[in-house]
Short mmCIF file of C-alpha atoms in Angstrom, two decimals:
data_model
loop_
_atom_site.label_atom_id
_atom_site.label_comp_id
_atom_site.label_asym_id
_atom_site.label_seq_id
_atom_site.Cartn_x
_atom_site.Cartn_y
_atom_site.Cartn_z
CA MET V 435 102.41 98.74 107.28
CA LEU V 436 101.91 96.85 110.50
CA LEU V 437 99.79 99.72 111.83
CA GLU V 438 97.13 99.09 109.21
CA ASP V 439 96.97 95.37 110.11
CA CYS V 440 96.04 94.44 106.56
CA GLY V 441 97.16 91.75 104.12
CA MET V 442 98.54 88.36 105.15
CA TYR V 443 102.17 88.97 106.11
CA PHE V 444 102.05 91.59 108.88
CA PRO V 445 99.08 90.15 110.82
CA GLU V 446 100.64 86.68 110.67
CA VAL V 447 104.01 87.84 112.05
CA LYS V 448 102.28 90.03 114.64
CA ASN V 449 100.12 87.18 115.92
CA HIS V 450 102.72 84.39 115.71
CA PRO V 451 106.19 85.95 116.13
CA ASP V 452 107.71 82.77 117.61
CA LYS V 453 106.89 80.96 114.40
CA TYR V 454 108.98 83.32 112.27
CA LEU V 455 111.53 85.05 114.51
CA GLN V 456 114.58 83.79 116.35
CA ARG V 457 115.48 85.43 119.64
CA CYS V 458 118.89 87.09 119.86
CA PRO V 459 121.53 84.91 121.57
CA GLU V 460 122.63 86.16 124.98
CA SER V 461 126.22 86.32 123.70
CA VAL V 462 125.22 88.93 121.10
CA LYS V 463 123.32 91.00 123.68
CA LYS V 464 126.38 90.92 125.92
CA TRP V 465 128.56 91.97 122.97
CA LEU V 466 126.32 94.96 122.23
CA LYS V 467 126.51 96.05 125.87
CA GLN V 468 130.31 95.69 125.83
CA LEU V 469 130.56 97.89 122.74
CA LYS V 470 128.44 100.58 124.36
CA SER V 471 130.36 100.37 127.64
CA ALA V 472 133.58 100.83 125.64
CA GLY V 473 132.29 104.19 124.38
CA LYS V 474 131.15 103.07 120.94
CA ILE V 475 128.07 104.67 119.38
CA LEU V 476 125.60 102.00 118.29
CA LEU V 477 123.18 102.56 115.44
CA LEU V 478 120.28 100.54 114.10
CA ILE V 479 119.40 101.40 110.50
CA THR V 480 116.50 99.55 108.89
CA SER V 481 114.20 100.08 105.93
CA SER V 482 111.30 98.71 107.98
CA HIS V 483 108.73 101.13 109.36
CA SER V 484 108.94 101.99 113.04
CA ASP V 485 105.99 99.87 114.17
CA TYR V 486 107.32 96.74 112.46
CA CYS V 487 110.84 97.43 113.73
CA ARG V 488 109.50 97.71 117.27
CA LEU V 489 107.59 94.42 116.94
CA LEU V 490 110.68 92.59 115.72
CA CYS V 491 113.14 94.12 118.17
CA GLU V 492 110.92 93.62 121.21
CA HIS V 493 110.61 89.95 120.35
CA ILE V 494 114.26 89.45 119.35
CA LEU V 495 116.08 91.67 121.87
CA GLY V 496 113.43 92.34 124.52
CA ASN V 497 111.19 95.24 125.51
CA ASN V 498 114.27 97.25 126.47
CA PHE V 499 115.82 96.99 122.99
CA GLU V 500 116.15 100.77 122.67
CA GLU V 501 118.75 100.70 125.46
CA TYR V 502 121.16 98.86 123.15
CA PHE V 503 121.31 101.68 120.60
CA ASP V 504 122.12 105.39 120.65
CA ILE V 505 120.46 106.09 117.30
CA ILE V 506 117.61 104.19 115.61
CA ILE V 507 116.65 104.99 112.02
CA THR V 508 113.57 103.33 110.51
CA ASN V 509 112.09 103.58 107.03
CA ALA V 510 115.63 104.35 105.91
CA LEU V 511 114.79 103.27 102.36
CA LYS V 512 118.19 101.71 101.73
CA PRO V 513 120.17 101.79 99.47
CA GLY V 514 118.96 105.35 98.81
CA PHE V 515 119.85 106.28 102.41
CA PHE V 516 123.51 106.24 101.38
CA SER V 517 123.27 107.92 97.97
CA HIS V 518 120.65 110.65 98.46
CA THR V 519 121.30 114.20 99.64
CA PRO V 520 119.61 115.87 102.64
CA ASN V 521 117.31 117.76 100.28
CA GLN V 522 116.27 114.57 98.55
CA ARG V 523 115.69 112.56 101.71
CA PRO V 524 115.66 114.52 104.98
CA PHE V 525 115.28 112.99 108.41
CA ARG V 526 111.89 113.10 110.11
CA THR V 527 110.85 112.71 113.73
CA LEU V 528 108.10 110.29 114.76
CA GLU V 529 104.99 110.65 116.88
CA ASN V 530 103.01 107.45 117.52
CA ASP V 531 104.81 105.90 114.54
CA GLU V 532 103.64 108.70 112.22
CA GLU V 533 106.30 110.71 110.38
CA GLN V 534 106.42 114.43 111.12
CA GLU V 535 107.91 117.41 109.28
CA ALA V 536 111.36 117.21 107.78
CA LEU V 537 114.37 118.20 109.88
CA LEU V 538 117.00 120.59 108.58
CA SER V 539 119.70 118.76 110.58
CA LEU V 540 120.26 116.15 113.28
CA ASP V 541 121.17 117.71 116.61
CA LYS V 542 121.05 114.77 119.01
CA PRO V 543 120.78 110.98 119.13
CA GLY V 544 117.32 109.42 119.13
CA TRP V 545 114.79 107.62 116.94
CA TYR V 546 114.29 109.04 113.44
CA SER V 547 112.69 108.08 110.14
CA GLN V 548 114.05 108.19 106.56
CA GLY V 549 117.14 110.40 106.33
CA ASN V 550 120.53 110.16 104.69
CA ALA V 551 124.10 109.17 105.51
CA ILE V 552 125.44 112.71 105.02
CA GLN V 553 123.52 114.23 107.93
CA LEU V 554 124.06 111.12 110.03
CA CYS V 555 127.82 111.51 109.63
CA GLU V 556 127.56 115.15 110.72
CA LEU V 557 125.79 114.03 113.90
CA LEU V 558 128.46 111.39 114.50
CA LYS V 559 131.14 114.10 114.20
CA LYS V 560 129.39 116.08 116.95
CA MET V 561 128.94 113.04 119.18
CA THR V 562 132.52 111.78 118.83
CA GLY V 563 134.33 115.08 118.50
CA LYS V 564 136.20 113.66 115.51
CA LEU V 565 136.44 115.15 112.02
CA ASP V 566 136.31 111.73 110.40
CA PRO V 567 134.61 109.21 112.73
CA LYS V 568 135.15 105.60 111.75
CA VAL V 569 131.97 103.63 111.09
CA VAL V 570 131.78 99.84 110.95
CA TYR V 571 128.53 98.82 109.32
CA PHE V 572 127.03 95.31 109.61
CA GLY V 573 124.56 94.16 106.98
CA ASP V 574 123.24 91.06 105.24
CA SER V 575 122.39 92.52 101.82
CA MET V 576 125.03 93.33 99.23
CA HIS V 577 122.56 95.54 97.33
CA SER V 578 121.05 97.50 100.23
CA ASP V 579 123.82 97.43 102.83
CA ILE V 580 127.35 96.51 101.88
CA PHE V 581 127.83 98.04 98.42
CA PRO V 582 126.20 101.45 99.12
CA ALA V 583 127.77 101.82 102.58
CA ARG V 584 131.24 101.25 101.10
CA HIS V 585 130.75 102.96 97.73
CA TYR V 586 128.96 106.15 98.84
CA SER V 587 130.00 106.54 102.50
CA ASN V 588 133.34 104.71 102.53
CA TRP V 589 132.35 102.88 105.72
CA GLU V 590 134.02 99.69 106.86
CA THR V 591 131.58 96.88 106.10
CA VAL V 592 130.97 93.51 107.72
CA PHE V 593 128.93 91.22 105.47
CA ILE V 594 126.75 88.78 107.41
CA LEU V 595 126.65 85.93 104.93
CA GLU V 596 124.47 82.91 105.72
CA GLU V 597 125.98 81.03 102.80
CA LEU V 598 129.10 80.61 104.92
CA LEU V 599 127.06 78.22 107.04
CA GLY V 600 126.64 75.98 104.01
CA ASP V 601 130.28 74.91 103.99
CA LYS V 602 131.93 73.09 106.82
CA VAL V 603 134.57 75.44 108.11
CA ALA V 604 138.16 74.33 107.87
CA VAL V 605 140.54 74.97 110.77
CA PRO V 606 142.99 77.83 110.05
CA GLU V 607 146.60 76.91 109.57
CA GLU V 608 148.92 77.08 112.56
CA GLY V 609 150.56 80.44 112.95
CA GLU V 610 147.61 82.29 111.42
CA SER V 611 145.20 82.12 114.32
CA GLU V 612 145.03 84.28 117.43
CA PRO V 613 146.00 82.95 120.89
CA LEU V 614 143.44 80.63 122.48
CA GLU V 615 142.09 83.33 124.78
CA LYS V 616 141.24 85.45 121.73
CA LYS V 617 139.40 82.77 119.76
CA GLY V 618 135.69 83.01 119.01
CA LYS V 619 133.18 80.28 119.75
CA TYR V 620 133.36 78.81 116.21
CA GLU V 621 137.09 79.05 115.72
CA GLY V 622 138.84 75.70 115.58
CA ASP V 623 135.56 73.78 115.26
CA GLU V 624 133.52 72.73 112.27
CA LEU V 625 130.13 74.37 111.89
CA LYS V 626 127.03 72.35 111.27
CA ALA V 627 125.86 72.88 107.71
CA PRO V 628 122.11 73.55 107.44
CA TYR V 629 122.45 74.42 103.77
CA SER V 630 123.90 72.43 100.92
CA VAL V 631 125.39 73.39 97.59
CA SER V 632 122.65 73.71 95.02
CA LYS V 633 122.52 70.80 92.62
CA GLN V 634 121.21 73.14 89.95
CA TRP V 635 123.32 76.25 90.56
CA GLY V 636 126.41 74.85 92.24
CA SER V 637 128.49 76.79 94.74
CA PHE V 638 127.65 80.36 95.73
CA PHE V 639 131.36 81.13 95.70
CA MET V 640 132.95 79.23 92.79
CA ASP V 641 132.14 78.31 89.20
CA ARG V 642 133.69 75.53 87.17
CA LEU V 643 134.38 76.47 83.57
CA PRO V 644 135.30 73.94 80.91
CA GLY V 645 138.91 74.12 79.80
CA LEU V 646 140.01 74.68 76.22
CA GLU V 647 140.10 71.51 74.13
CA ASN V 648 140.96 68.67 76.53
CA ALA V 649 142.25 70.84 79.37
CA GLU V 650 140.99 70.44 82.91
CA GLU V 651 138.16 72.53 84.30
CA ILE V 652 139.04 75.99 85.57
CA LEU V 653 137.79 77.25 88.93
CA VAL V 654 136.72 80.90 88.91
CA ARG V 655 135.09 83.06 91.53
CA THR V 656 131.43 83.87 90.95
CA TRP V 657 130.28 87.46 90.48
CA SER V 658 128.81 87.37 93.98
CA CYS V 659 132.09 86.17 95.42
CA LYS V 660 134.00 88.97 93.72
CA CYS V 661 131.56 91.53 95.15
CA ILE V 662 132.16 90.17 98.65
CA SER V 663 135.91 90.75 98.54
CA THR V 664 135.53 94.10 96.72
CA TYR V 665 133.00 95.81 98.97
CA SER V 666 133.28 93.98 102.31
CA THR V 667 135.95 94.53 104.93
CA ILE V 668 135.29 91.03 106.28
CA ALA V 669 132.53 88.41 105.91
CA ILE V 670 131.08 86.38 108.77
CA PRO V 671 128.29 83.77 109.02
CA SER V 672 126.52 85.52 111.92
CA LEU V 673 127.04 87.99 114.75
CA GLU V 674 127.19 85.04 117.11
CA ALA V 675 130.37 83.93 115.36
CA ILE V 676 132.28 86.98 116.67
CA ALA V 677 130.35 87.86 119.83
CA ASP V 678 132.75 86.05 122.18
CA LEU V 679 135.86 87.67 120.74
CA PRO V 680 137.64 90.49 122.58
CA LEU V 681 136.74 93.93 121.24
CA ASP V 682 140.39 94.46 120.22
CA TYR V 683 140.53 91.28 118.13
CA ARG V 684 142.36 91.96 114.85
CA PHE V 685 140.61 90.50 111.82
CA THR V 686 142.31 89.81 108.52
CA ARG V 687 140.54 92.00 105.98
CA PHE V 688 139.91 91.56 102.28
CA SER V 689 142.58 93.25 100.18
CA PRO V 690 143.75 93.12 96.55
CA ASN V 691 147.20 92.37 97.95
CA ARG V 692 146.03 89.30 99.87
CA SER V 693 144.57 85.92 99.06
CA ALA V 694 140.97 85.92 97.81
CA THR V 695 140.03 84.03 100.97
CA ALA V 696 141.65 86.42 103.46
CA GLY V 697 138.59 88.26 104.78
CA TYR V 698 136.37 85.33 105.67
CA TYR V 699 135.95 84.63 109.40
CA PRO V 700 136.30 82.18 111.03
CA SER V 701 137.53 80.47 107.83
CA PRO V 702 136.96 80.61 104.08
CA PRO V 703 134.25 78.59 102.35
CA ARG V 704 135.53 75.12 101.58
CA ALA V 705 134.69 75.62 97.90
CA MET V 706 137.50 78.17 97.70
CA LEU V 707 140.17 76.16 99.47
CA PRO V 708 141.22 73.11 97.39
CA SER V 709 142.41 74.89 94.28
CA GLU V 710 143.06 78.40 95.54
CA GLU V 711 146.22 78.72 93.50
CA SER V 712 144.26 78.13 90.28
CA VAL V 713 141.41 80.52 91.04
CA THR V 714 141.00 83.12 88.32
CA MET V 715 140.99 86.59 89.85
CA LYS V 716 139.64 88.43 86.84
#
């Protein structure tokens, strides 16, 4: 823990945050404020302890970072946060970053530790006045965020996928894009590619399998790529990619009835585009 100031990692990040952390773009801060002004309930759920979360958020978002969120949950121990029951993993309050006794229920928004999605959903019902409040969950880990949030809680999931930055983004076909006033900052432009396809492992999204006898190679989606379209509502390269869009922008979501590339925004990875018709969907 950061509080103990031991080891190499925590003291190094604590003493040199600029070396390891990128500050949040102003467009994303503005987007968070717009969501809150529109009556949305904003949650921050992290497996980091409260002291480390505070260090990161103060540097990334500013000392007033708590104003961006209605509920903050630290030491959430994901993916167990989504699969465990209240008895197995109750919520706890915090005093000076130390966890206190377990809570029987959540009665109001605030900063909590550990917990479970079941009791969180009950609080969201109280706060929204809805029997089945809709949750859109953003995460960058298939294992800890996207799969459990969809599988156990049936939340809508937005996968923040850095690998999308590794492919230059192709411009969507005419007729498929939104009007100009509804386009995001990356839409219609090619992204710079800080990553490249691995020479050893190939594409994150597609595999090339040898054909039978003298047949041509077959393009198939990787296991990771199949997970993306199965458990994600959409996939984006970063929050900045959608921050300038209107809040009522309608995204094309992944669906078994649509193309395998449908849910990627602003455009699919190039590796999936050339031979889409021959992609094996099994």
